[in-house]
Every structure is written in C-alpha cells, then in structure tokens.
Amino acid sequence: LLTAALALGGALAGAGYLQWQKQRAEAARAVMPTTVAQQMCDAGDHALAWLRFDEAMAQFAQHEPLRRAREDCGMRWLRDIRVEAGKETMTSIVNKVLPVLAEGAAAATAQRGADLRAHMGWADFLRLREGASGMNPAAHYERALALEPGNVYAHAMWAHHIMVQSQPIEEAKRHFEAALASGRERAFVRHFQFVALLYYRGRHGQVEALRVADEMRNSGETVDARSRERMWTYVYYSELMSRGSQREAFMAALPNP
C-alpha cells in the first residue's frame, strides 16, 4: 500500500509539474501579443488594438495580464473616443467595450473596481448622447465611489455629468476638486474640467473656466491646445465682444497679472 501511495503521489506531482510547465509556456507566448496590442492602444489605434486583443484572448483567455490590458485599453478608448460621420458610432464602440468592463468590474474591488465602474457610467453617458434612454451614469459613479471614495474617474466624470445636466456648478466643482486631490491623471481631469465648463450654459461656467486656467498658470500646469482654442472662442472673444454690464462683469473676473 505504501509503495502504491508513493507511486500515486509521484504521478500526481509529475502531472502537476507538467501542468505548471504548460501554464508557464502559455503565459510566455501571451506576452508578445499583449505587448503589441498595448502599444497600439497607447498610440491611439484603439480599434486595431481591440482586434489584436480579441485575437489574443481567443488563444490566451486565462492570461490575467492580457485581460487587464484589454480592460485598460477599453477604458482609454472610451475616454479618448472620436467618431467620424458615416463611420462607427460611439454606441457601437461602447457595445464592444462595455461587456469587457462589466465582466472585470464584477470581480474587481477597491481602485480597480472603481475605475471600471466609473467607465461603465461614462459608457452610459456616451449612449445617452446618441439618443439612448433609460440610463443613469450617476448610479455607476456612486457605486465607484463606494469602492474608492477618492476615485479620480468617478469624480471627474460625475462632475462632467452635473455640468452637462446644467445642475449647480458648485456641486461639480467639489467633484473636480476631489478628482484633483486623488493625485492621479491630472491632465485628464483638467481636460474634462474645461470641456464641462465650456459646455455649461450660462456665464458661470465661462468665468469658472477662466479661474481654472489662472489656477493652472500659477501652479505651472499647461493648458492643452484644444482647451486654449476653446477658451479663446467661447470665453475671451465672446465676452470681450459683449457690451455693457456683461463685459464689465467679465473684466472684473479677470485675474490680476
């Protein structure tokens, strides 16, 4: 009996070792396609990167770094989303990415779970923008903040949602401040901040955008080219060309040099 038990134990150990070797070899083969797809995504070739991720997942579905990299690319694609008329829509992109994010969010906790959940809210906003109904992005942002109270994406995207809905600007400001306080993705937060403020109906958004630009100047931050152009068009030019009390109020809001 002892001999048989030892033989069985040896066989099981040998089988386990072979399985471990097989897993190591598969992980090694998954490194290259994962890296290639990541590089494409980082370069902004999101659609092509997504195809490469799908191809890699068909072979190496259990490779955790691959799954995580695909989720990261999906989140980035939604943040940087661009569509051309007559071609792919934002909704069609969301329909590709959202199931991946939802699957990841179902198992993730803390910061990772919050990041994924926040981007699910952003996905809902993108679909609403193209005419969908019955979605509540804020519910995702709220769940994200339950996982990580200071999550940068949830705060910035929730602030954007508040501004788009023409809700009180002070509430949006609190979310943007919390996003900046997170210490993550500062350039992303600033970009979202300008987009939201310049979209906001009424002069309060324009004056706040001016204040933010001055705050960035004082802290040595750079306003990106698109935001500078929008600032000139929608703030400086429009306000300086206005007349009477509106122009005077704008001049009074300008920061001292």
PDB file of N, CA, C and O in Angstrom, residues 168-222:
ATOM      1  N   PRO A 168     -26.252  72.526 -10.411  1.00  0.00           N
ATOM      2  CA  PRO A 168     -25.441  73.553  -9.731  1.00  0.00           C
ATOM      3  C   PRO A 168     -23.941  73.368  -9.934  1.00  0.00           C
ATOM      4  O   PRO A 168     -23.396  72.283  -9.713  1.00  0.00           O
ATOM      5  N   ILE A 169     -23.290  74.427 -10.361  1.00  0.00           N
ATOM      6  CA  ILE A 169     -21.872  74.358 -10.677  1.00  0.00           C
ATOM      7  C   ILE A 169     -21.029  74.082  -9.431  1.00  0.00           C
ATOM      8  O   ILE A 169     -19.966  73.455  -9.509  1.00  0.00           O
ATOM      9  N   GLU A 170     -21.482  74.498  -8.263  1.00  0.00           N
ATOM     10  CA  GLU A 170     -20.720  74.279  -7.035  1.00  0.00           C
ATOM     11  C   GLU A 170     -20.576  72.788  -6.747  1.00  0.00           C
ATOM     12  O   GLU A 170     -19.542  72.346  -6.244  1.00  0.00           O
ATOM     13  N   GLU A 171     -21.605  72.023  -7.057  1.00  0.00           N
ATOM     14  CA  GLU A 171     -21.544  70.576  -6.845  1.00  0.00           C
ATOM     15  C   GLU A 171     -20.496  69.956  -7.774  1.00  0.00           C
ATOM     16  O   GLU A 171     -19.722  69.083  -7.364  1.00  0.00           O
ATOM     17  N   ALA A 172     -20.467  70.397  -9.010  1.00  0.00           N
ATOM     18  CA  ALA A 172     -19.464  69.900  -9.950  1.00  0.00           C
ATOM     19  C   ALA A 172     -18.062  70.293  -9.500  1.00  0.00           C
ATOM     20  O   ALA A 172     -17.119  69.494  -9.609  1.00  0.00           O
ATOM     21  N   LYS A 173     -17.893  71.500  -8.999  1.00  0.00           N
ATOM     22  CA  LYS A 173     -16.587  71.954  -8.538  1.00  0.00           C
ATOM     23  C   LYS A 173     -16.053  71.061  -7.427  1.00  0.00           C
ATOM     24  O   LYS A 173     -14.864  70.738  -7.382  1.00  0.00           O
ATOM     25  N   ARG A 174     -16.925  70.635  -6.521  1.00  0.00           N
ATOM     26  CA  ARG A 174     -16.491  69.759  -5.433  1.00  0.00           C
ATOM     27  C   ARG A 174     -15.968  68.425  -5.969  1.00  0.00           C
ATOM     28  O   ARG A 174     -14.972  67.890  -5.479  1.00  0.00           O
ATOM     29  N   HIS A 175     -16.638  67.914  -6.989  1.00  0.00           N
ATOM     30  CA  HIS A 175     -16.172  66.655  -7.585  1.00  0.00           C
ATOM     31  C   HIS A 175     -14.832  66.842  -8.298  1.00  0.00           C
ATOM     32  O   HIS A 175     -13.939  65.988  -8.193  1.00  0.00           O
ATOM     33  N   PHE A 176     -14.689  67.943  -9.030  1.00  0.00           N
ATOM     34  CA  PHE A 176     -13.411  68.185  -9.706  1.00  0.00           C
ATOM     35  C   PHE A 176     -12.280  68.358  -8.694  1.00  0.00           C
ATOM     36  O   PHE A 176     -11.156  67.871  -8.905  1.00  0.00           O
ATOM     37  N   GLU A 177     -12.553  69.029  -7.606  1.00  0.00           N
ATOM     38  CA  GLU A 177     -11.532  69.205  -6.562  1.00  0.00           C
ATOM     39  C   GLU A 177     -11.127  67.859  -5.974  1.00  0.00           C
ATOM     40  O   GLU A 177      -9.947  67.605  -5.721  1.00  0.00           O
ATOM     41  N   ALA A 178     -12.109  66.982  -5.761  1.00  0.00           N
ATOM     42  CA  ALA A 178     -11.805  65.652  -5.236  1.00  0.00           C
ATOM     43  C   ALA A 178     -10.994  64.844  -6.245  1.00  0.00           C
ATOM     44  O   ALA A 178     -10.086  64.085  -5.871  1.00  0.00           O
ATOM     45  N   ALA A 179     -11.310  64.997  -7.536  1.00  0.00           N
ATOM     46  CA  ALA A 179     -10.560  64.286  -8.578  1.00  0.00           C
ATOM     47  C   ALA A 179      -9.106  64.747  -8.598  1.00  0.00           C
ATOM     48  O   ALA A 179      -8.181  63.924  -8.687  1.00  0.00           O
ATOM     49  N   LEU A 180      -8.884  66.045  -8.504  1.00  0.00           N
ATOM     50  CA  LEU A 180      -7.523  66.575  -8.493  1.00  0.00           C
ATOM     51  C   LEU A 180      -6.780  66.132  -7.240  1.00  0.00           C
ATOM     52  O   LEU A 180      -5.581  65.834  -7.278  1.00  0.00           O
ATOM     53  N   ALA A 181      -7.494  66.057  -6.123  1.00  0.00           N
ATOM     54  CA  ALA A 181      -6.867  65.661  -4.854  1.00  0.00           C
ATOM     55  C   ALA A 181      -6.427  64.206  -4.860  1.00  0.00           C
ATOM     56  O   ALA A 181      -5.592  63.808  -4.045  1.00  0.00           O
ATOM     57  N   SER A 182      -6.967  63.406  -5.781  1.00  0.00           N
ATOM     58  CA  SER A 182      -6.593  61.990  -5.842  1.00  0.00           C
ATOM     59  C   SER A 182      -5.130  61.802  -6.208  1.00  0.00           C
ATOM     60  O   SER A 182      -4.537  60.767  -5.912  1.00  0.00           O
ATOM     61  N   GLY A 183      -4.551  62.779  -6.925  1.00  0.00           N
ATOM     62  CA  GLY A 183      -3.160  62.671  -7.343  1.00  0.00           C
ATOM     63  C   GLY A 183      -2.954  61.832  -8.589  1.00  0.00           C
ATOM     64  O   GLY A 183      -1.812  61.612  -9.011  1.00  0.00           O
ATOM     65  N   ARG A 184      -4.014  61.391  -9.207  1.00  0.00           N
ATOM     66  CA  ARG A 184      -3.926  60.569 -10.411  1.00  0.00           C
ATOM     67  C   ARG A 184      -4.481  61.331 -11.622  1.00  0.00           C
ATOM     68  O   ARG A 184      -5.394  62.127 -11.488  1.00  0.00           O
ATOM     69  N   GLU A 185      -3.901  61.087 -12.777  1.00  0.00           N
ATOM     70  CA  GLU A 185      -4.457  61.531 -14.066  1.00  0.00           C
ATOM     71  C   GLU A 185      -4.851  63.016 -14.068  1.00  0.00           C
ATOM     72  O   GLU A 185      -5.936  63.389 -14.511  1.00  0.00           O
ATOM     73  N   ARG A 186      -3.942  63.856 -13.620  1.00  0.00           N
ATOM     74  CA  ARG A 186      -4.262  65.283 -13.505  1.00  0.00           C
ATOM     75  C   ARG A 186      -4.601  65.913 -14.853  1.00  0.00           C
ATOM     76  O   ARG A 186      -5.537  66.719 -14.955  1.00  0.00           O
ATOM     77  N   ALA A 187      -3.853  65.553 -15.895  1.00  0.00           N
ATOM     78  CA  ALA A 187      -4.109  66.124 -17.219  1.00  0.00           C
ATOM     79  C   ALA A 187      -5.505  65.726 -17.713  1.00  0.00           C
ATOM     80  O   ALA A 187      -6.219  66.537 -18.322  1.00  0.00           O
ATOM     81  N   PHE A 188      -5.900  64.490 -17.454  1.00  0.00           N
ATOM     82  CA  PHE A 188      -7.238  64.037 -17.830  1.00  0.00           C
ATOM     83  C   PHE A 188      -8.302  64.855 -17.104  1.00  0.00           C
ATOM     84  O   PHE A 188      -9.289  65.279 -17.706  1.00  0.00           O
ATOM     85  N   VAL A 189      -8.115  65.071 -15.804  1.00  0.00           N
ATOM     86  CA  VAL A 189      -9.099  65.827 -15.017  1.00  0.00           C
ATOM     87  C   VAL A 189      -9.227  67.243 -15.563  1.00  0.00           C
ATOM     88  O   VAL A 189     -10.333  67.760 -15.739  1.00  0.00           O
ATOM     89  N   ARG A 190      -8.111  67.878 -15.847  1.00  0.00           N
ATOM     90  CA  ARG A 190      -8.148  69.243 -16.364  1.00  0.00           C
ATOM     91  C   ARG A 190      -8.871  69.299 -17.712  1.00  0.00           C
ATOM     92  O   ARG A 190      -9.645  70.230 -17.971  1.00  0.00           O
ATOM     93  N   HIS A 191      -8.615  68.319 -18.559  1.00  0.00           N
ATOM     94  CA  HIS A 191      -9.283  68.299 -19.866  1.00  0.00           C
ATOM     95  C   HIS A 191     -10.791  68.185 -19.680  1.00  0.00           C
ATOM     96  O   HIS A 191     -11.567  68.945 -20.287  1.00  0.00           O
ATOM     97  N   PHE A 192     -11.223  67.252 -18.847  1.00  0.00           N
ATOM     98  CA  PHE A 192     -12.646  67.090 -18.591  1.00  0.00           C
ATOM     99  C   PHE A 192     -13.233  68.354 -17.975  1.00  0.00           C
ATOM    100  O   PHE A 192     -14.375  68.731 -18.266  1.00  0.00           O
ATOM    101  N   GLN A 193     -12.459  69.001 -17.131  1.00  0.00           N
ATOM    102  CA  GLN A 193     -12.922  70.208 -16.460  1.00  0.00           C
ATOM    103  C   GLN A 193     -13.215  71.302 -17.471  1.00  0.00           C
ATOM    104  O   GLN A 193     -14.286  71.933 -17.431  1.00  0.00           O
ATOM    105  N   PHE A 194     -12.315  71.522 -18.401  1.00  0.00           N
ATOM    106  CA  PHE A 194     -12.531  72.553 -19.416  1.00  0.00           C
ATOM    107  C   PHE A 194     -13.692  72.197 -20.335  1.00  0.00           C
ATOM    108  O   PHE A 194     -14.525  73.053 -20.664  1.00  0.00           O
ATOM    109  N   VAL A 195     -13.760  70.951 -20.765  1.00  0.00           N
ATOM    110  CA  VAL A 195     -14.858  70.533 -21.644  1.00  0.00           C
ATOM    111  C   VAL A 195     -16.197  70.801 -20.973  1.00  0.00           C
ATOM    112  O   VAL A 195     -17.126  71.345 -21.580  1.00  0.00           O
ATOM    113  N   ALA A 196     -16.305  70.415 -19.701  1.00  0.00           N
ATOM    114  CA  ALA A 196     -17.568  70.576 -18.981  1.00  0.00           C
ATOM    115  C   ALA A 196     -17.900  72.040 -18.741  1.00  0.00           C
ATOM    116  O   ALA A 196     -19.038  72.475 -18.941  1.00  0.00           O
ATOM    117  N   LEU A 197     -16.921  72.810 -18.328  1.00  0.00           N
ATOM    118  CA  LEU A 197     -17.174  74.217 -18.002  1.00  0.00           C
ATOM    119  C   LEU A 197     -17.555  75.018 -19.239  1.00  0.00           C
ATOM    120  O   LEU A 197     -18.432  75.897 -19.179  1.00  0.00           O
ATOM    121  N   LEU A 198     -16.920  74.732 -20.358  1.00  0.00           N
ATOM    122  CA  LEU A 198     -17.217  75.483 -21.567  1.00  0.00           C
ATOM    123  C   LEU A 198     -18.505  75.019 -22.222  1.00  0.00           C
ATOM    124  O   LEU A 198     -19.069  75.721 -23.059  1.00  0.00           O
ATOM    125  N   TYR A 199     -18.976  73.838 -21.849  1.00  0.00           N
ATOM    126  CA  TYR A 199     -20.274  73.364 -22.335  1.00  0.00           C
ATOM    127  C   TYR A 199     -21.410  73.943 -21.505  1.00  0.00           C
ATOM    128  O   TYR A 199     -22.519  74.124 -21.998  1.00  0.00           O
ATOM    129  N   TYR A 200     -21.128  74.252 -20.257  1.00  0.00           N
ATOM    130  CA  TYR A 200     -22.149  74.678 -19.296  1.00  0.00           C
ATOM    131  C   TYR A 200     -22.880  75.916 -19.805  1.00  0.00           C
ATOM    132  O   TYR A 200     -22.259  76.883 -20.268  1.00  0.00           O
ATOM    133  N   ARG A 201     -24.179  75.893 -19.696  1.00  0.00           N
ATOM    134  CA  ARG A 201     -24.978  77.015 -20.167  1.00  0.00           C
ATOM    135  C   ARG A 201     -24.916  78.159 -19.152  1.00  0.00           C
ATOM    136  O   ARG A 201     -25.171  77.976 -17.972  1.00  0.00           O
ATOM    137  N   GLY A 202     -24.584  79.318 -19.640  1.00  0.00           N
ATOM    138  CA  GLY A 202     -24.518  80.475 -18.746  1.00  0.00           C
ATOM    139  C   GLY A 202     -23.080  80.907 -18.487  1.00  0.00           C
ATOM    140  O   GLY A 202     -22.124  80.168 -18.727  1.00  0.00           O
ATOM    141  N   ARG A 203     -22.935  82.105 -17.991  1.00  0.00           N
ATOM    142  CA  ARG A 203     -21.620  82.705 -17.816  1.00  0.00           C
ATOM    143  C   ARG A 203     -20.843  82.108 -16.653  1.00  0.00           C
ATOM    144  O   ARG A 203     -19.627  82.248 -16.584  1.00  0.00           O
ATOM    145  N   HIS A 204     -21.513  81.463 -15.718  1.00  0.00           N
ATOM    146  CA  HIS A 204     -20.802  80.916 -14.562  1.00  0.00           C
ATOM    147  C   HIS A 204     -19.741  79.903 -14.993  1.00  0.00           C
ATOM    148  O   HIS A 204     -18.651  79.858 -14.428  1.00  0.00           O
ATOM    149  N   GLY A 205     -20.055  79.112 -15.991  1.00  0.00           N
ATOM    150  CA  GLY A 205     -19.088  78.141 -16.479  1.00  0.00           C
ATOM    151  C   GLY A 205     -17.898  78.812 -17.126  1.00  0.00           C
ATOM    152  O   GLY A 205     -16.754  78.379 -16.953  1.00  0.00           O
ATOM    153  N   GLN A 206     -18.129  79.886 -17.876  1.00  0.00           N
ATOM    154  CA  GLN A 206     -17.038  80.589 -18.543  1.00  0.00           C
ATOM    155  C   GLN A 206     -16.115  81.263 -17.530  1.00  0.00           C
ATOM    156  O   GLN A 206     -14.881  81.206 -17.651  1.00  0.00           O
ATOM    157  N   VAL A 207     -16.708  81.893 -16.535  1.00  0.00           N
ATOM    158  CA  VAL A 207     -15.895  82.548 -15.511  1.00  0.00           C
ATOM    159  C   VAL A 207     -15.111  81.515 -14.710  1.00  0.00           C
ATOM    160  O   VAL A 207     -13.940  81.720 -14.377  1.00  0.00           O
ATOM    161  N   GLU A 208     -15.717  80.370 -14.418  1.00  0.00           N
ATOM    162  CA  GLU A 208     -15.018  79.306 -13.684  1.00  0.00           C
ATOM    163  C   GLU A 208     -13.882  78.744 -14.531  1.00  0.00           C
ATOM    164  O   GLU A 208     -12.807  78.433 -14.020  1.00  0.00           O
ATOM    165  N   ALA A 209     -14.098  78.608 -15.852  1.00  0.00           N
ATOM    166  CA  ALA A 209     -13.029  78.149 -16.737  1.00  0.00           C
ATOM    167  C   ALA A 209     -11.860  79.120 -16.705  1.00  0.00           C
ATOM    168  O   ALA A 209     -10.684  78.708 -16.719  1.00  0.00           O
ATOM    169  N   LEU A 210     -12.161  80.383 -16.644  1.00  0.00           N
ATOM    170  CA  LEU A 210     -11.123  81.407 -16.545  1.00  0.00           C
ATOM    171  C   LEU A 210     -10.348  81.255 -15.235  1.00  0.00           C
ATOM    172  O   LEU A 210      -9.118  81.342 -15.214  1.00  0.00           O
ATOM    173  N   ARG A 211     -11.057  81.016 -14.162  1.00  0.00           N
ATOM    174  CA  ARG A 211     -10.410  80.841 -12.863  1.00  0.00           C
ATOM    175  C   ARG A 211      -9.508  79.604 -12.868  1.00  0.00           C
ATOM    176  O   ARG A 211      -8.380  79.636 -12.356  1.00  0.00           O
ATOM    177  N   VAL A 212      -9.994  78.513 -13.474  1.00  0.00           N
ATOM    178  CA  VAL A 212      -9.210  77.282 -13.543  1.00  0.00           C
ATOM    179  C   VAL A 212      -7.939  77.501 -14.354  1.00  0.00           C
ATOM    180  O   VAL A 212      -6.855  77.042 -13.986  1.00  0.00           O
ATOM    181  N   ALA A 213      -8.064  78.211 -15.484  1.00  0.00           N
ATOM    182  CA  ALA A 213      -6.892  78.492 -16.316  1.00  0.00           C
ATOM    183  C   ALA A 213      -5.855  79.285 -15.536  1.00  0.00           C
ATOM    184  O   ALA A 213      -4.645  79.026 -15.629  1.00  0.00           O
ATOM    185  N   ASP A 214      -6.303  80.248 -14.743  1.00  0.00           N
ATOM    186  CA  ASP A 214      -5.369  81.042 -13.937  1.00  0.00           C
ATOM    187  C   ASP A 214      -4.748  80.179 -12.836  1.00  0.00           C
ATOM    188  O   ASP A 214      -3.554  80.311 -12.536  1.00  0.00           O
ATOM    189  N   GLU A 215      -5.541  79.316 -12.252  1.00  0.00           N
ATOM    190  CA  GLU A 215      -5.032  78.392 -11.230  1.00  0.00           C
ATOM    191  C   GLU A 215      -3.940  77.511 -11.815  1.00  0.00           C
ATOM    192  O   GLU A 215      -2.897  77.268 -11.174  1.00  0.00           O
ATOM    193  N   MET A 216      -4.146  77.022 -13.026  1.00  0.00           N
ATOM    194  CA  MET A 216      -3.149  76.188 -13.691  1.00  0.00           C
ATOM    195  C   MET A 216      -1.891  76.986 -14.000  1.00  0.00           C
ATOM    196  O   MET A 216      -0.766  76.490 -13.849  1.00  0.00           O
ATOM    197  N   ARG A 217      -2.069  78.223 -14.433  1.00  0.00           N
ATOM    198  CA  ARG A 217      -0.911  79.077 -14.721  1.00  0.00           C
ATOM    199  C   ARG A 217      -0.056  79.265 -13.470  1.00  0.00           C
ATOM    200  O   ARG A 217       1.175  79.146 -13.514  1.00  0.00           O
ATOM    201  N   ASN A 218      -0.706  79.503 -12.357  1.00  0.00           N
ATOM    202  CA  ASN A 218       0.025  79.741 -11.110  1.00  0.00           C
ATOM    203  C   ASN A 218       0.730  78.490 -10.589  1.00  0.00           C
ATOM    204  O   ASN A 218       1.747  78.589  -9.894  1.00  0.00           O
ATOM    205  N   SER A 219       0.191  77.325 -10.937  1.00  0.00           N
ATOM    206  CA  SER A 219       0.804  76.082 -10.453  1.00  0.00           C
ATOM    207  C   SER A 219       1.742  75.452 -11.481  1.00  0.00           C
ATOM    208  O   SER A 219       2.267  74.357 -11.265  1.00  0.00           O
ATOM    209  N   GLY A 220       1.962  76.149 -12.600  1.00  0.00           N
ATOM    210  CA  GLY A 220       2.891  75.649 -13.605  1.00  0.00           C
ATOM    211  C   GLY A 220       2.323  74.578 -14.517  1.00  0.00           C
ATOM    212  O   GLY A 220       3.075  73.905 -15.229  1.00  0.00           O
ATOM    213  N   GLU A 221       1.008  74.400 -14.536  1.00  0.00           N
ATOM    214  CA  GLU A 221       0.378  73.422 -15.421  1.00  0.00           C
ATOM    215  C   GLU A 221       0.145  74.048 -16.799  1.00  0.00           C
ATOM    216  O   GLU A 221      -0.031  75.258 -16.917  1.00  0.00           O
ATOM    217  N   THR A 222       0.120  73.198 -17.808  1.00  0.00           N
ATOM    218  CA  THR A 222      -0.085  73.649 -19.178  1.00  0.00           C
ATOM    219  C   THR A 222      -1.511  73.362 -19.627  1.00  0.00           C
ATOM    220  O   THR A 222      -1.997  72.237 -19.465  1.00  0.00           O
TER     221      THR A 222
END
